[in-house]
Tab-separated table of C-alpha atoms in Angstrom:
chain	number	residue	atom	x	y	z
A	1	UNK	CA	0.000	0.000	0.000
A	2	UNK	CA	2.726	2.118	0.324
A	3	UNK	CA	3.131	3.266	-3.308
A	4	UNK	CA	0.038	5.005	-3.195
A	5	UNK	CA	0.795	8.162	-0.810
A	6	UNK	CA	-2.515	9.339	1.198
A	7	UNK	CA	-1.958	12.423	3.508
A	8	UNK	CA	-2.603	13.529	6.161
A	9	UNK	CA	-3.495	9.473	7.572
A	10	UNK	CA	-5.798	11.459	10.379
A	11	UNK	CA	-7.542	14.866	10.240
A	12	UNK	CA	-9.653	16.073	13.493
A	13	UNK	CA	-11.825	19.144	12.258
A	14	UNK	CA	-14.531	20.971	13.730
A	15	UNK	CA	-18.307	21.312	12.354
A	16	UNK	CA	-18.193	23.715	9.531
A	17	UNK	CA	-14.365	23.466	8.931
A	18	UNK	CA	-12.674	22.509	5.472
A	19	UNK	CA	-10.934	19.102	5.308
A	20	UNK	CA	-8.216	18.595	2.225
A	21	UNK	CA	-7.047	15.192	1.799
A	22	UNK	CA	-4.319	14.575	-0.742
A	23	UNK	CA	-3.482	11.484	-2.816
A	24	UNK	CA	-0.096	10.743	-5.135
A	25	UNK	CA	-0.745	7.923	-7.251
A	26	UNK	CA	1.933	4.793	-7.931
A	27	UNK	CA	4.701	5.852	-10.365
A	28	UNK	CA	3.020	5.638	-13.751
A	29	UNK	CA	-0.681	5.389	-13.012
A	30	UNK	CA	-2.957	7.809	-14.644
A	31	UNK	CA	-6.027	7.191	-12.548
A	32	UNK	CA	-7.092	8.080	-9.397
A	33	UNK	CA	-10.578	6.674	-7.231
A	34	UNK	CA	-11.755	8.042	-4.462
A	35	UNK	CA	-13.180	5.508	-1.651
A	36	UNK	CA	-15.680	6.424	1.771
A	37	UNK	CA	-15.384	3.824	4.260
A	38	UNK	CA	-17.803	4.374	7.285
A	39	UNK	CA	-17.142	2.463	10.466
A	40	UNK	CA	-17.607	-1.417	10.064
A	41	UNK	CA	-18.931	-1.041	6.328
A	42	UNK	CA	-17.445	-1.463	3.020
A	43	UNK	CA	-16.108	0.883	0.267
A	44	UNK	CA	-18.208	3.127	-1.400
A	45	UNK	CA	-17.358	4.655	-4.428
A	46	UNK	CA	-17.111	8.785	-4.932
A	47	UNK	CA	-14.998	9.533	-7.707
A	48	UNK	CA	-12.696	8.682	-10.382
A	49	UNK	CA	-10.493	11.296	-11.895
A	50	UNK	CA	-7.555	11.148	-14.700
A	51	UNK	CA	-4.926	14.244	-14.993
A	52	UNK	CA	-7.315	17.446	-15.528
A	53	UNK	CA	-10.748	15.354	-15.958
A	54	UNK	CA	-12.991	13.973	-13.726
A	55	UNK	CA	-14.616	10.914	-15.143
A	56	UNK	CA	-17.484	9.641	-13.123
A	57	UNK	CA	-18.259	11.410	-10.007
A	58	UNK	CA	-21.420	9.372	-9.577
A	59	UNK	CA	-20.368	8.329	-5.848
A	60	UNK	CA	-19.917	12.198	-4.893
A	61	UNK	CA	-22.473	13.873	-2.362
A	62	UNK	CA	-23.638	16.873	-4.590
A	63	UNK	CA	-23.121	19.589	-2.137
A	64	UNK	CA	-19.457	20.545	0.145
A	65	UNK	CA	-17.285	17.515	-1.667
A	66	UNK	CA	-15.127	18.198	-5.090
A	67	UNK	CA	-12.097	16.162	-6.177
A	68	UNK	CA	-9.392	17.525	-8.353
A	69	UNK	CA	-6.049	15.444	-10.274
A	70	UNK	CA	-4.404	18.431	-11.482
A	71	UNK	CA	-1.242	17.952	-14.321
A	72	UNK	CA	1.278	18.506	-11.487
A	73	UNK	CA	1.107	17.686	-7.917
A	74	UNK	CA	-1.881	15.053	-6.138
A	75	UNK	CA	-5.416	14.867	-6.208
A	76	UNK	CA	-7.027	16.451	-3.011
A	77	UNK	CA	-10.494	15.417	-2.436
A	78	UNK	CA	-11.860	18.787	-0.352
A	79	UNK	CA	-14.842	18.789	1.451
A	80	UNK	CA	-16.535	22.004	2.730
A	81	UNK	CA	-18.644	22.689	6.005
A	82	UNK	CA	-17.887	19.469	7.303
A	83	UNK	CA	-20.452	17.712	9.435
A	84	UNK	CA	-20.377	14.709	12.103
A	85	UNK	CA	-21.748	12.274	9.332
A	86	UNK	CA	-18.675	13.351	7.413
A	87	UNK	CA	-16.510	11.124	10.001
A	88	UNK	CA	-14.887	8.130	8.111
A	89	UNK	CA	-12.008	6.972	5.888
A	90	UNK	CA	-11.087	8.045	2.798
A	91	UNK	CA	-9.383	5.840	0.367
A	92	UNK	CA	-7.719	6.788	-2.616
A	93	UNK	CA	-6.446	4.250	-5.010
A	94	UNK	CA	-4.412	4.595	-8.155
A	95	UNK	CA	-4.330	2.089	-11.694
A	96	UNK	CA	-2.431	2.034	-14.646
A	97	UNK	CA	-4.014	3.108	-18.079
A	98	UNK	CA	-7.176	0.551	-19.159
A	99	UNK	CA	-5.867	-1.714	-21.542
A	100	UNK	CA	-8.246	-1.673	-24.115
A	101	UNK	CA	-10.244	-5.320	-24.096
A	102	UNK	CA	-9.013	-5.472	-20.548
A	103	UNK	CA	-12.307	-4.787	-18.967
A	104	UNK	CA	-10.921	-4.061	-15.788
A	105	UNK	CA	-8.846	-1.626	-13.525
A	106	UNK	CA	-6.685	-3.186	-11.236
A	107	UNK	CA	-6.789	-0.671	-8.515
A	108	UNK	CA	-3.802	0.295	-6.028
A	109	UNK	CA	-5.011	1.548	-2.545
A	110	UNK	CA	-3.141	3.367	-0.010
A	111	UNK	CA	-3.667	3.524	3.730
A	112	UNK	CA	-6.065	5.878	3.919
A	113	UNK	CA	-7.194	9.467	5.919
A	114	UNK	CA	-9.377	9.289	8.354
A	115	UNK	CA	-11.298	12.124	9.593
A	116	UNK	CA	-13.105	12.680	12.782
A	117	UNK	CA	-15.197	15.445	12.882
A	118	UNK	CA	-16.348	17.019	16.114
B	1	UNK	CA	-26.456	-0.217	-11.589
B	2	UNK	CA	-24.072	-3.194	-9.591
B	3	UNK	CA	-25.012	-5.050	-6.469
B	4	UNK	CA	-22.858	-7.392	-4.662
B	5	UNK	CA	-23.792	-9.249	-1.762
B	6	UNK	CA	-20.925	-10.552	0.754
B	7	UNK	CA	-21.748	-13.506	3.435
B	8	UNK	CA	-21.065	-14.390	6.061
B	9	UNK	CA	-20.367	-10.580	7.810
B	10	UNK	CA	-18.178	-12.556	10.173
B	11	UNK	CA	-16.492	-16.018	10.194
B	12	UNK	CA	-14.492	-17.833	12.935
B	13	UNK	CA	-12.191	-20.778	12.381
B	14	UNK	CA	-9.518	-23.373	14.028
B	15	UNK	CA	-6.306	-22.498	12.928
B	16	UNK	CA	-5.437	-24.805	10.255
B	17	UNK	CA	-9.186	-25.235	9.256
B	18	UNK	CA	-10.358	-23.557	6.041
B	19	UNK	CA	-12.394	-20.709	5.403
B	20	UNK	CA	-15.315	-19.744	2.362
B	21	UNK	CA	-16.825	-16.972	1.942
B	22	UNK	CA	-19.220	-15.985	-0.697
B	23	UNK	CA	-20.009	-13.142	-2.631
B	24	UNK	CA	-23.085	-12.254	-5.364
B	25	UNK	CA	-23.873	-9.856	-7.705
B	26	UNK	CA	-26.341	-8.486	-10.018
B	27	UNK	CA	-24.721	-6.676	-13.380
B	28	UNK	CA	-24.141	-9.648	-15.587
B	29	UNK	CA	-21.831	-7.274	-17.272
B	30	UNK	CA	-19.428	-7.379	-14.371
B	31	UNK	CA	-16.233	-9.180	-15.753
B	32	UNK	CA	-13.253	-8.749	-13.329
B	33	UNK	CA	-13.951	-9.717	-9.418
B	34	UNK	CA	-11.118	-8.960	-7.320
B	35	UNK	CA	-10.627	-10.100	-3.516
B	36	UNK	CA	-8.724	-7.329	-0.733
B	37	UNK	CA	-7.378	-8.237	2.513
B	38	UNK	CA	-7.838	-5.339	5.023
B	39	UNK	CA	-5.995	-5.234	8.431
B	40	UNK	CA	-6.777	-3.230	10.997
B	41	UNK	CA	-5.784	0.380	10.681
B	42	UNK	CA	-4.649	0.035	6.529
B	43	UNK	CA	-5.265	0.274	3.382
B	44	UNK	CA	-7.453	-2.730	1.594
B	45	UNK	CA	-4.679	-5.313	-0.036
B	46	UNK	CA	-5.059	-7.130	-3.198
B	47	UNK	CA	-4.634	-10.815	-2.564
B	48	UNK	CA	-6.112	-12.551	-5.857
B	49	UNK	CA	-8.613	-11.679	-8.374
B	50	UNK	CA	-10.174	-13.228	-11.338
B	51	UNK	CA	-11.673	-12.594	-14.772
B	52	UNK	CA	-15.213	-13.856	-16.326
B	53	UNK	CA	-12.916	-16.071	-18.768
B	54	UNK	CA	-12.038	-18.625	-15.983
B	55	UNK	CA	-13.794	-20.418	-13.462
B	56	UNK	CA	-11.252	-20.673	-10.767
B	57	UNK	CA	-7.887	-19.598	-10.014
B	58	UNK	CA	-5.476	-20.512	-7.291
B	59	UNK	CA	-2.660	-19.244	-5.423
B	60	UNK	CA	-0.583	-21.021	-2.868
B	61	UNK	CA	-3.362	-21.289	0.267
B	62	UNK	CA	-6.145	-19.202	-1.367
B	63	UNK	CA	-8.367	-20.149	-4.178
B	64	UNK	CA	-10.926	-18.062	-5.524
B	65	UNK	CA	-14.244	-20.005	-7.796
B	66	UNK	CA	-16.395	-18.476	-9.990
B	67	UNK	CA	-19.605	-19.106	-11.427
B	68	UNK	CA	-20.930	-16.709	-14.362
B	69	UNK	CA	-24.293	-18.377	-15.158
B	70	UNK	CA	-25.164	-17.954	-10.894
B	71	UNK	CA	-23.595	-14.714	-10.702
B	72	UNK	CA	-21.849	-15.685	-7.576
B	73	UNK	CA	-17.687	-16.195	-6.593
B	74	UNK	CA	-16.170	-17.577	-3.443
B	75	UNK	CA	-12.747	-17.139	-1.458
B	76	UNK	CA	-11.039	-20.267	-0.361
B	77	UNK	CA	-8.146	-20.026	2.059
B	78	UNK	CA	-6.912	-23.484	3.122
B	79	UNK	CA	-4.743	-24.057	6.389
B	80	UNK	CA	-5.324	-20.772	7.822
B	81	UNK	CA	-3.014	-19.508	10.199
B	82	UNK	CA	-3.500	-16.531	12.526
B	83	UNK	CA	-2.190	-13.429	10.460
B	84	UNK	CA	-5.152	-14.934	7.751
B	85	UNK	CA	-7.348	-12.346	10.457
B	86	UNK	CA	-8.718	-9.548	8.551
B	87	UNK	CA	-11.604	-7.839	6.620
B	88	UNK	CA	-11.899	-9.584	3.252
B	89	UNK	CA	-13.206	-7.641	0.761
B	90	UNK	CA	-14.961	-9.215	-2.115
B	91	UNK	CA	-15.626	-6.500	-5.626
B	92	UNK	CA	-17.049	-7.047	-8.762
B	93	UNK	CA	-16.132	-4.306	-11.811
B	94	UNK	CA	-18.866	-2.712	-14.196
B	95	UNK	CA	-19.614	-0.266	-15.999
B	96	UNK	CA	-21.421	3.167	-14.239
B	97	UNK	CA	-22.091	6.028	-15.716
B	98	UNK	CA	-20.966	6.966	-18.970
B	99	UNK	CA	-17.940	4.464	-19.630
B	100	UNK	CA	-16.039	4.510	-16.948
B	101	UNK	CA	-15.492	1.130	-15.254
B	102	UNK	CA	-15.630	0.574	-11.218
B	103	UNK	CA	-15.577	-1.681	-8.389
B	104	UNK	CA	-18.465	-2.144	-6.212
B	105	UNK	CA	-17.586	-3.781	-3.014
B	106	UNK	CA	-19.097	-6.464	-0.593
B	107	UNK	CA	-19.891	-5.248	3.038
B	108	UNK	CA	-16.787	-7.271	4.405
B	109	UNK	CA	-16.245	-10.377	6.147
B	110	UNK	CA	-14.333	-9.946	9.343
B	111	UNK	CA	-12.135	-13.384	9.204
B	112	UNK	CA	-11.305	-14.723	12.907
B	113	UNK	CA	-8.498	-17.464	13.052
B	114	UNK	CA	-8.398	-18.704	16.600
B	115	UNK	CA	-5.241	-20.360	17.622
């Protein structure tokens, strides 16, 4: 997991505070996913981004969350005015280009930042 | 869009015993089902995966089955020891929104090995 670089690994904010989570990809992937992970459930899709473009953001709460992979530097998933229900882990992972046919992404995840809001 | 169902939520075995656990899902479209490993306090793990062109594929102590025309797949882990503890994950990949393929995950079975 340690290839894909998730920062900060725990965030404490207050109701109504911003939280900014960052995530650097493995060496040579191109896409980045998003993951919630609420206490004792599974993953839940928000997002999936390439460099500049954000590709299905399906999973995303449509208010206070936007993602961003910008051509230099990580993608930061920032969510506004946080609230208690906001509390969980956030999982980025990272895969190599689709190979056409393939079908599938094998995806990369790091540790994870986890964020307790009070 | 895809559903996939993950039982049991929690499983207990002997060390040395073997453990199943079973996962479903719904988007017959879904063609790559991968299985994580998630310890406590990390990152979910990749430990095996398979594709919709082969029914079963095996590595070392873990074995993973699948079954297109049921629309279910299984984890096998023979002779488990005590670091086999975990979350195991359980995904199936399809196609969302526009054509962008994604996992959707299982709810998790928390795997006990009891020395």
């Amino acid at each position: 997991n340690a290839d894909v670089m998730q920062n900060p690994r725990h965030l404490v904010r207050r109701r109504g505070q911003e939280a900014r989570l960052r995530c650097s990809p493995m060496k040579g992937h191109s896409h980045v996913y998003w993951y919630r992970q609420l206490p004792e459930e599974g993953l839940k899709f928000m997002v999936y981004l390439q460099k500049e473009n954000i590709i299905d953001e399906s999973g995303m709460p449509k208010e206070r969350f936007s993602a961003e992979f910008p051509k230099e530097g990580p993608s930061i998933l920032r969510i506004q005015q946080v609230v208690r229900g906001d509390s969980a882990a956030y999982f980025c992972a990272s895969s190599p280009l689709e190979a056409r046919g393939s079908g599938a992404n094998v995806l990369t995840f790091g540790a994870g930042s986890r964020l307790t809001v009070l | 869009g895809e559903n996939v169902e993950q039982h049991p939520s929690t499983l207990s075995v002997q060390e040395g015993d073997s453990a199943v656990i079973k996962c479903t899902y719904s988007d017959s479209a879904s063609n790559y089902f991968p299985w994580y490993k998630q310890e406590l306090g990390k990152g979910p793990q990749l430990i095996i995966d398979i594709r919709s062109n082969v029914g079963e594929k095996k590595d070392q102590r873990i074995a993973v089955t699948l079954n297109k025309t049921a629309k279910h797949f299984s984890l096998h882990i023979t002779e488990t020891q005590p670091e086999d503890s975990a979350v195991y994950f359980c995904a199936a990949s399809s196609r969302r929104s526009g054509s962008a393929r994604q996992l959707t995950f299982g709810s998790g079975t928390q795997l006990t090995v009891l020395p």
